[in-house]
CSV table of C-alpha atoms and ligand atoms in Angstrom, one decimal:
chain,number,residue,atom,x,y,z
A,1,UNK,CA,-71.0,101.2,35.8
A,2,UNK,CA,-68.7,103.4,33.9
A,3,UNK,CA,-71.6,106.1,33.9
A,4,UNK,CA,-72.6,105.6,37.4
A,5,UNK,CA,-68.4,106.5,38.2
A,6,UNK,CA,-68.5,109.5,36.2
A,7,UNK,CA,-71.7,111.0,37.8
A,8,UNK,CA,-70.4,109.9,41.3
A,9,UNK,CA,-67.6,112.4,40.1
A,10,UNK,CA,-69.2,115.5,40.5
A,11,UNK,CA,-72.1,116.7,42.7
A,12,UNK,CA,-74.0,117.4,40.2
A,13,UNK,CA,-73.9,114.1,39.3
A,14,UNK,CA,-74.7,113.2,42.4
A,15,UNK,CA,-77.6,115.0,42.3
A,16,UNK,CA,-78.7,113.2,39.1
A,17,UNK,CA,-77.7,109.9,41.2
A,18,UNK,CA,-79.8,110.7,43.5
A,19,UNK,CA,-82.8,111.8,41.5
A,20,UNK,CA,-82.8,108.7,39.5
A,21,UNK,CA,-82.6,106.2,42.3
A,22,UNK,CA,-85.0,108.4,44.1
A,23,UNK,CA,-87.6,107.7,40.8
A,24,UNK,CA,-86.7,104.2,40.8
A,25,UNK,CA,-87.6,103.5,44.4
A,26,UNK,CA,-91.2,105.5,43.9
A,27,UNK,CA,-92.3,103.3,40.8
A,28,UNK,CA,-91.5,100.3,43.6
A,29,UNK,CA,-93.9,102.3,46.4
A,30,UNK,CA,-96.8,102.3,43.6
A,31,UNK,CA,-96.3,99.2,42.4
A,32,UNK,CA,-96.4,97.9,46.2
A,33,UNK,CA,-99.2,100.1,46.8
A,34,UNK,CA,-101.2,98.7,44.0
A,35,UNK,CA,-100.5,95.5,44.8
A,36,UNK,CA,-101.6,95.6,48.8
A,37,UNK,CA,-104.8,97.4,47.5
A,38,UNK,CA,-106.0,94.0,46.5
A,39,UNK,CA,-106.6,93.2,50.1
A,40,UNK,CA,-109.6,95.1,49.7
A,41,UNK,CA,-110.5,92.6,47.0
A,42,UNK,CA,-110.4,90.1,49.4
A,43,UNK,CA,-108.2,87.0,50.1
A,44,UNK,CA,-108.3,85.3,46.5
A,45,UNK,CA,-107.1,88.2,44.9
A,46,UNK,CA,-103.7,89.0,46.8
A,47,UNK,CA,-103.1,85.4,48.2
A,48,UNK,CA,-103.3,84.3,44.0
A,49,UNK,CA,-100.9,87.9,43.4
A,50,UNK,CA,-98.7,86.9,46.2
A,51,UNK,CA,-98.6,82.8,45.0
A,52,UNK,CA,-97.1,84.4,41.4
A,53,UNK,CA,-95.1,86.9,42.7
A,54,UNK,CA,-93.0,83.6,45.0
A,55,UNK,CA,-93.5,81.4,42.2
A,56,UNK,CA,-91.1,83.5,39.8
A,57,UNK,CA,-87.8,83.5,42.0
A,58,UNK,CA,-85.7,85.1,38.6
A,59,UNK,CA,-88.3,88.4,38.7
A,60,UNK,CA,-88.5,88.4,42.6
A,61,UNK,CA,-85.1,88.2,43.0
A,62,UNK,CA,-84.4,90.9,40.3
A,63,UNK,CA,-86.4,93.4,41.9
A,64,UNK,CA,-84.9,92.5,45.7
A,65,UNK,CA,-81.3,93.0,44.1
A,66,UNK,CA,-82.4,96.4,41.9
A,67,UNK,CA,-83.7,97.2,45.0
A,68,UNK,CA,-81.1,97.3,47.0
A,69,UNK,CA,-79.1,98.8,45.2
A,70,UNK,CA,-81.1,101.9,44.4
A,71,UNK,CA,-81.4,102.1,48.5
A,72,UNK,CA,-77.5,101.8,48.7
A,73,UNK,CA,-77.3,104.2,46.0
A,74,UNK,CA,-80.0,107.2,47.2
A,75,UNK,CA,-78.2,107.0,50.8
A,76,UNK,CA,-74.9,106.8,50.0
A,77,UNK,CA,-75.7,109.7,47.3
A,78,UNK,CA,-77.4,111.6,50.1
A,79,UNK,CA,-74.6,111.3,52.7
A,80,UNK,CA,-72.2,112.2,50.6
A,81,UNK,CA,-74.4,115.3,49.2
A,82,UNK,CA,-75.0,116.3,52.9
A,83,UNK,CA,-71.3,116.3,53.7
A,84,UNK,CA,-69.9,118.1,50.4
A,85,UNK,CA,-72.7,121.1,51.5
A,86,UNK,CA,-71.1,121.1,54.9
A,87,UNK,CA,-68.2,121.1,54.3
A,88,UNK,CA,-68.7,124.2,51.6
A,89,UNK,CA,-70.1,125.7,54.8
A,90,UNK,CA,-68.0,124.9,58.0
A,91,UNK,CA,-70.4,127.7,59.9
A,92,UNK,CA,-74.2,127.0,60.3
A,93,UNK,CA,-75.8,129.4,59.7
A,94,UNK,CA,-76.9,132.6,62.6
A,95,UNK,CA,-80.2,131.8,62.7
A,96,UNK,CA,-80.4,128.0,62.5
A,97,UNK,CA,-84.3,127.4,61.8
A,98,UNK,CA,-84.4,130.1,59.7
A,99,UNK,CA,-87.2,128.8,57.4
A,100,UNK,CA,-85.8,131.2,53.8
A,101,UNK,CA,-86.0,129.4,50.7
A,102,UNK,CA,-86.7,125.4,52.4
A,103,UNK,CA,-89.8,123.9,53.2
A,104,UNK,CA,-90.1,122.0,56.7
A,105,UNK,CA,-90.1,119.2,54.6
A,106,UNK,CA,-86.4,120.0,53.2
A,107,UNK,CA,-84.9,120.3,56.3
A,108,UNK,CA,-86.3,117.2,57.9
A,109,UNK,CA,-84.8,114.7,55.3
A,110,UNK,CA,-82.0,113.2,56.6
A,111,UNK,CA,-84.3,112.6,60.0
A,112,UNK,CA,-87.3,111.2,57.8
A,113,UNK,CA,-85.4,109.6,55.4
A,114,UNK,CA,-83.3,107.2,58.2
A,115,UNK,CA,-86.8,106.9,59.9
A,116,UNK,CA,-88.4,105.4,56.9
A,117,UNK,CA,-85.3,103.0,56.5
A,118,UNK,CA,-85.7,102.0,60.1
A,119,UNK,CA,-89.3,101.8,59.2
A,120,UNK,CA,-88.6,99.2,56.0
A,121,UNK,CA,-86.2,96.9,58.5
A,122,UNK,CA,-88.9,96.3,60.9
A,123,UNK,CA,-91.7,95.5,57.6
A,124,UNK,CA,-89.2,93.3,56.5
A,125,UNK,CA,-88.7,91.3,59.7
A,126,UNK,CA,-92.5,91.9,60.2
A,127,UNK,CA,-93.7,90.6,56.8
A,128,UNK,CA,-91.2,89.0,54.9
A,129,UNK,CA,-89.2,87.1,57.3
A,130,UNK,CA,-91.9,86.9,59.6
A,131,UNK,CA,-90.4,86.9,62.9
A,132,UNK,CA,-93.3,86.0,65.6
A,133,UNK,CA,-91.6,88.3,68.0
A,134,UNK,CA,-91.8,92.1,66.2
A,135,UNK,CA,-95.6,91.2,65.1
A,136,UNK,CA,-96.4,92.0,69.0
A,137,UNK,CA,-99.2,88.8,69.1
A,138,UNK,CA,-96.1,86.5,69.3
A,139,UNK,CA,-97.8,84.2,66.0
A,140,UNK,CA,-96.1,82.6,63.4
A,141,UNK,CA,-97.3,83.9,60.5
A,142,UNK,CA,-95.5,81.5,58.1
A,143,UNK,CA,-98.0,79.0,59.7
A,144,UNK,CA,-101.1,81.1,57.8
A,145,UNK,CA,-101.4,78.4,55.0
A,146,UNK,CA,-104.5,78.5,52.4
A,147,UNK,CA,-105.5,75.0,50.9
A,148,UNK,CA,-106.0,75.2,47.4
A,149,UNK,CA,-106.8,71.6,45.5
A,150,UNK,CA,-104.5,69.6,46.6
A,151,UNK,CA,-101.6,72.0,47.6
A,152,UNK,CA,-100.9,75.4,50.2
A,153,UNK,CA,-100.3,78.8,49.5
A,154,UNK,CA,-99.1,81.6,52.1
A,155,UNK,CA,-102.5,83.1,53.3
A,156,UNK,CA,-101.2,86.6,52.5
A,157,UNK,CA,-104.5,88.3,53.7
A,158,UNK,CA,-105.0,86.6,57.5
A,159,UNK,CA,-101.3,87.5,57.5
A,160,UNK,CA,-102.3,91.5,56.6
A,161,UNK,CA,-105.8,91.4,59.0
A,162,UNK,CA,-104.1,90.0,61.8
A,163,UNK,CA,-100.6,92.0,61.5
A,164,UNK,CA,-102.5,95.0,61.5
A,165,UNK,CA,-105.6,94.4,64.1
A,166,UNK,CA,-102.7,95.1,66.8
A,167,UNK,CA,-103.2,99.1,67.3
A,168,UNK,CA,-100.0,99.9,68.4
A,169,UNK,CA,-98.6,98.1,64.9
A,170,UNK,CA,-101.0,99.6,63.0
A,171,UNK,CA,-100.0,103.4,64.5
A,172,UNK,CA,-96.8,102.8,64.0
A,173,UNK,CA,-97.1,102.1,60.1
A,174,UNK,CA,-99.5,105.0,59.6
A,175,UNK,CA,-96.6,107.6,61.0
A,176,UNK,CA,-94.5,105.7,59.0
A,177,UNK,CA,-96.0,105.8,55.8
A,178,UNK,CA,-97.4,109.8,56.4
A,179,UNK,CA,-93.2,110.7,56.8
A,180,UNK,CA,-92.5,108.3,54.0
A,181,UNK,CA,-94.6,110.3,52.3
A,182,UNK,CA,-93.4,113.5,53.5
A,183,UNK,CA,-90.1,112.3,52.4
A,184,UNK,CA,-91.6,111.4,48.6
A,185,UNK,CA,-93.4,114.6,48.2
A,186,UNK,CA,-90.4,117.0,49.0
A,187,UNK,CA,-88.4,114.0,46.9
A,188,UNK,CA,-90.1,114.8,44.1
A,189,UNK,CA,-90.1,118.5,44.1
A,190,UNK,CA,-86.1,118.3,44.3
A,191,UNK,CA,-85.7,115.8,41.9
A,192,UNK,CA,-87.6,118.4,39.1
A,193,UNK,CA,-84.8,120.7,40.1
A,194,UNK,CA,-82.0,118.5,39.7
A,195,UNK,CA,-83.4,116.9,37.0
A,196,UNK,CA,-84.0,120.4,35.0
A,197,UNK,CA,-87.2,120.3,34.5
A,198,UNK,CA,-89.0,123.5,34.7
A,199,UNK,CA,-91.3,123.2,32.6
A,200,UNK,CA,-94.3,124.1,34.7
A,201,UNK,CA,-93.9,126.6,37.8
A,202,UNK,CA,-92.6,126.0,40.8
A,203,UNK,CA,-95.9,126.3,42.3
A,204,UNK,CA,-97.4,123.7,39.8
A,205,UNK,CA,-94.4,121.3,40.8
A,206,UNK,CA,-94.6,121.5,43.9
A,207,UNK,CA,-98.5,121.1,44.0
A,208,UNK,CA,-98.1,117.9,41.7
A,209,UNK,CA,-95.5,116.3,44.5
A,210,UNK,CA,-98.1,117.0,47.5
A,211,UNK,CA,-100.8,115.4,46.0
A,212,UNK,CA,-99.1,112.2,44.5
A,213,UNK,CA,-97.2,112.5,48.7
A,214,UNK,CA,-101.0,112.6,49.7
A,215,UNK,CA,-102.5,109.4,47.3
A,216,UNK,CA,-99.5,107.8,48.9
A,217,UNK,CA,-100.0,108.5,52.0
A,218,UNK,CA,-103.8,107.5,51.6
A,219,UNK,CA,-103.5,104.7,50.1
A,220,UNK,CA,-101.1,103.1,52.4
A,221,UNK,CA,-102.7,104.0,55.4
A,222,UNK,CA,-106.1,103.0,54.3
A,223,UNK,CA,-105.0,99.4,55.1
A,224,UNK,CA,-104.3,99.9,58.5
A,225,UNK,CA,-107.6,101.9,59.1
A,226,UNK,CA,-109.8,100.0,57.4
A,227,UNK,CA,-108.5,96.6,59.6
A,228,UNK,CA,-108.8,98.4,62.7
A,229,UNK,CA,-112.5,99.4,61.2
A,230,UNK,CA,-113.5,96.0,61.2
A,231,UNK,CA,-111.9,95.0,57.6
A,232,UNK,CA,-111.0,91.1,57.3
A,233,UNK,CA,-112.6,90.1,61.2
A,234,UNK,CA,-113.7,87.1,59.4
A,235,UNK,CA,-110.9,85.4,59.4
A,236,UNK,CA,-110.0,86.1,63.0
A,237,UNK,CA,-111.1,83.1,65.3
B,1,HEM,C1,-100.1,99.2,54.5
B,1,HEM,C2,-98.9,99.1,54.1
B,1,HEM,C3,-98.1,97.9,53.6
B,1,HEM,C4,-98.5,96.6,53.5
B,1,HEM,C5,-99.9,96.0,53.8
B,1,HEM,C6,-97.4,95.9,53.0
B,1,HEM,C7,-97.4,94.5,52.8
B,1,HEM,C8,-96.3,93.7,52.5
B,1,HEM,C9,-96.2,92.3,52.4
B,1,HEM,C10,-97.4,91.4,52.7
B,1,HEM,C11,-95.0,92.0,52.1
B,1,HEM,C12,-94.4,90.5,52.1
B,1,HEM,C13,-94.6,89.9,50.8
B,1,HEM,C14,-94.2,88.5,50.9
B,1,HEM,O1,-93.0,88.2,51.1
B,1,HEM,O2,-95.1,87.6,50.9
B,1,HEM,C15,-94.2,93.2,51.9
B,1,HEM,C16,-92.9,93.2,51.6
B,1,HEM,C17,-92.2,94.4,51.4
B,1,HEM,N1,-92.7,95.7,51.6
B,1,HEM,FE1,-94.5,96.2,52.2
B,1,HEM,N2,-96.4,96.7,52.8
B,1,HEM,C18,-96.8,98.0,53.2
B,1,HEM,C19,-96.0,99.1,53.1
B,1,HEM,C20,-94.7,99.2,52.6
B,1,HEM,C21,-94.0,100.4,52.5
B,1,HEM,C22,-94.5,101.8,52.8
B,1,HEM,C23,-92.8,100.1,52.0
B,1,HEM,C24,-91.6,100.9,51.6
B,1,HEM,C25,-91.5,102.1,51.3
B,1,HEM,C26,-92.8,98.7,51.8
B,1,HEM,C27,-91.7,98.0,51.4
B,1,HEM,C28,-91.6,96.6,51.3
B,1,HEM,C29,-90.5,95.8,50.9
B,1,HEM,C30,-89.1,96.4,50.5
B,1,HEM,C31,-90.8,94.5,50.9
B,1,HEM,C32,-89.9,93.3,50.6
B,1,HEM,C33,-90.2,92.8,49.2
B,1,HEM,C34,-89.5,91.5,49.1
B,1,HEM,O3,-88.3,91.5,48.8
B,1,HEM,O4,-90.2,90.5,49.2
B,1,HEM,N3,-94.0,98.2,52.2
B,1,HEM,N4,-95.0,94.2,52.2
């Protein structure tokens, strides 16, 4: 905590601050990634992931808390980075859009960055609390139960097929997850600058954070696509 005061200190530290939470938050869009690729595994696969993942409340909770606070931590970091910079430069600039030296990318942060949070609130109310009225079908998904023996899991994969064969839904995550991405990819070329490292060129850097922006981006929105395509229309009676 000590550390995390000192480095709040200076905006260097910030920086750092923001780099670090800014890592921690991509291992959790992997991890997630690699864990909703199982729907293409089918329904055992990520309903028996899903089952473990609720059945170890000490983990689960850990990572909701970590997560949190690495969200608290990269916008608060963020807001206060934005407003030291302004203030070190009452005047905007003459030429506001001028594009020297920053990417489209680098300009759009802030604007993708509160996007994507407004983007997590509504997953969370879509998928985790499961309110029937944001899933635009008006179902209760915590109704999708799976009989297994003689007790019930959450049916994790009808809950995926049918959130997503809504097309508007299913839009609405693909622009999502291409700005998350967006937001990841220009993430990651900043954070090697803040970070120091410089060990390849700028070019390489910045070629390494578009393609792991464009996996990303892929891979999340190959969900959507491929349930609009036809995936998972089994379990739709
Ligand atoms: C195709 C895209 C996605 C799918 C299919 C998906 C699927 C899911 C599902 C099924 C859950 C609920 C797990 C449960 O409670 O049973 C969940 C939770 C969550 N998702 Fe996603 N997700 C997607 C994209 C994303 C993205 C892009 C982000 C953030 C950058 C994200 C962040 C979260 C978070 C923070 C939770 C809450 C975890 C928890 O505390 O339970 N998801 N997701």
């Amino acid at each position: 905590m000590k550390f995390i005061t000192r480095l709040w200190g200076s905006s260097l530290g910030k920086k750092y601050l923001m780099a670090l939470s800014g890592i921690a938050l991509w291992f959790f869009v992997i991890g997630h990634l690699l864990g909703n690729l199982q729907v293409f595994l089918g329904p055992d696969k990520i309903n028996t992931y899903a089952a473990f993942l609720k059945s170890q409340p000490g983990l689960l909770w850990g990572a909701r808390l970590g997560l949190l606070a690495m969200v608290a931590l990269h916008v608060s970091s963020a807001i206060s980075l934005t407003n030291l910079n302004r203030n070190a430069r009452p005047q905007p600039y003459g030429h506001p859009r001028a594009p020297f030296g920053s990417s489209y990318a680098s300009r759009t942060m802030m604007m993708s960055g509160l996007i994507v949070a407004a983007f997590i609130i509504y997953h969370l109310l879509h998928y985790t609390v499961q309110t029937p009225a944001v899933n635009l079908t008006g179902v209760d998904f915590s109704e999708y139960q799976e009989a297994v023996g003689t007790t019930t899991r959450h049916d994790v994969y009808r809950m995926i097929i049918i959130g997503f064969r809504h097309p508007l839904v299913s839009l609405f995550y693909i622009v999502a997850v291409g700005l998350l991405s967006l937001h990841l990819s220009h993430g990651l070329s900043s954070m090697f600058q803040s970070l120091g490292i410089t060990r390849w060129s700028k070019t390489g850097r910045d070629c390494l954070a578009r393609t792991a922006g464009l996996i990303t981006f892929v891979g999340y929105a190959s969900i959507p696509v491929a349930v609009l395509l036809g995936l998972g229309k089994e379990v739709v009676k």
